[in-house]
Structures are given as structure tokens and as C-alpha cells.
Amino acid sequence: MKGTTYEDSRKVDDLLDSHGDKPISDYRKRPQGMSLKQAVREAREASAKLAEENGGTDDPDGKDER
């Protein structure tokens, strides 16, 4: 929270002070994290897309000779 003027900021400070000592992190919205499954899925999709765009490889080891 922040005020647009000094007076507004003072009011916000007073309001927060009236609720006791709490770290700012308690007031911030926490970003919704991505699940590990979703991260893996997106990484695999991106990898497949790159392989498709680059034509893949002919090497059975998966190594690109370029």
C-alpha cells in the first residue's frame, strides 16, 4: 500500500502500525507458482518445437553435427 501524498502515506503507516509488527511480506500478494508437472510439460513442448523447427537430427545419439 502507498499513498499519493505525504498525508496519505502517513495514514497508511498509521493504519499498519495499529495492527502490530508484521513483515511487509505478509501484506504482499504472492505469485502463484507453476507446478513442477506444468514446468516439465512446457519445457518438453518447447524442446519439441525447437527440434521441429530445426529439422531434428539424423544421429541416433541425438547429437547435432552442425
mmCIF file of C-alpha atoms in Angstrom:
data_model
loop_
_atom_site.group_PDB
_atom_site.id
_atom_site.type_symbol
_atom_site.label_atom_id
_atom_site.label_comp_id
_atom_site.label_asym_id
_atom_site.label_seq_id
_atom_site.Cartn_x
_atom_site.Cartn_y
_atom_site.Cartn_z
ATOM 1 C CA MET A 1 0.000 0.000 0.000
ATOM 2 C CA LYS A 2 1.168 3.514 -0.694
ATOM 3 C CA GLY A 3 -0.298 6.980 -0.585
ATOM 4 C CA THR A 4 -0.273 9.504 -3.379
ATOM 5 C CA THR A 5 0.589 12.330 -0.994
ATOM 6 C CA TYR A 6 2.644 12.566 2.159
ATOM 7 C CA GLU A 7 -0.543 12.775 4.220
ATOM 8 C CA ASP A 8 -1.943 9.614 2.561
ATOM 9 C CA SER A 9 1.325 7.781 3.206
ATOM 10 C CA ARG A 10 1.220 8.819 6.858
ATOM 11 C CA LYS A 11 -2.334 7.465 7.155
ATOM 12 C CA VAL A 12 -1.269 4.155 5.633
ATOM 13 C CA ASP A 13 1.702 3.952 8.007
ATOM 14 C CA ASP A 14 -0.548 4.687 10.988
ATOM 15 C CA LEU A 15 -3.009 2.016 9.883
ATOM 16 C CA LEU A 16 -0.282 -0.598 9.513
ATOM 17 C CA ASP A 17 1.275 0.395 12.826
ATOM 18 C CA SER A 18 -2.071 -0.066 14.572
ATOM 19 C CA HIS A 19 -2.066 -3.764 13.619
ATOM 20 C CA GLY A 20 1.260 -4.502 15.271
ATOM 21 C CA ASP A 21 4.592 -5.524 13.828
ATOM 22 C CA LYS A 22 4.242 -7.670 10.750
ATOM 23 C CA PRO A 23 6.748 -8.067 7.957
ATOM 24 C CA ILE A 24 5.853 -6.483 4.635
ATOM 25 C CA SER A 25 5.905 -9.954 3.061
ATOM 26 C CA ASP A 26 2.695 -10.709 4.986
ATOM 27 C CA TYR A 27 0.944 -7.948 3.059
ATOM 28 C CA ARG A 28 2.283 -8.673 -0.414
ATOM 29 C CA LYS A 29 0.450 -10.871 -2.832
ATOM 30 C CA ARG A 30 2.411 -13.982 -3.525
ATOM 31 C CA PRO A 31 2.726 -15.025 -7.144
ATOM 32 C CA GLN A 32 1.070 -18.286 -7.988
ATOM 33 C CA GLY A 33 3.855 -20.726 -8.629
ATOM 34 C CA MET A 34 3.909 -23.100 -11.522
ATOM 35 C CA SER A 35 3.672 -26.757 -10.618
ATOM 36 C CA LEU A 36 6.629 -28.984 -11.413
ATOM 37 C CA LYS A 37 4.473 -31.028 -13.793
ATOM 38 C CA GLN A 38 3.452 -27.879 -15.673
ATOM 39 C CA ALA A 39 7.081 -26.708 -15.892
ATOM 40 C CA VAL A 40 8.186 -30.086 -17.269
ATOM 41 C CA ARG A 41 5.309 -30.127 -19.762
ATOM 42 C CA GLU A 42 6.168 -26.641 -21.027
ATOM 43 C CA ALA A 43 9.887 -27.462 -21.254
ATOM 44 C CA ARG A 44 9.166 -30.613 -23.268
ATOM 45 C CA GLU A 45 6.800 -28.740 -25.580
ATOM 46 C CA ALA A 46 9.388 -26.004 -26.152
ATOM 47 C CA SER A 47 12.090 -28.596 -26.803
ATOM 48 C CA ALA A 48 9.894 -30.473 -29.279
ATOM 49 C CA LYS A 49 9.039 -27.233 -31.058
ATOM 50 C CA LEU A 50 12.726 -26.306 -31.359
ATOM 51 C CA ALA A 51 13.590 -29.768 -32.681
ATOM 52 C CA GLU A 52 10.767 -29.495 -35.211
ATOM 53 C CA GLU A 53 11.855 -26.023 -36.334
ATOM 54 C CA ASN A 54 15.493 -27.087 -36.658
ATOM 55 C CA GLY A 55 14.680 -30.281 -38.520
ATOM 56 C CA GLY A 56 15.824 -32.566 -35.727
ATOM 57 C CA THR A 57 18.989 -34.685 -36.068
ATOM 58 C CA ASP A 58 19.870 -37.838 -38.003
ATOM 59 C CA ASP A 59 22.362 -39.008 -35.394
ATOM 60 C CA PRO A 60 20.964 -41.869 -33.229
ATOM 61 C CA ASP A 61 22.764 -40.355 -30.220
ATOM 62 C CA GLY A 62 20.711 -37.215 -30.660
ATOM 63 C CA LYS A 63 23.802 -35.084 -31.256
ATOM 64 C CA ASP A 64 23.613 -32.442 -33.919
ATOM 65 C CA GLU A 65 26.583 -32.314 -36.284
ATOM 66 C CA ARG A 66 26.059 -28.626 -37.117
#
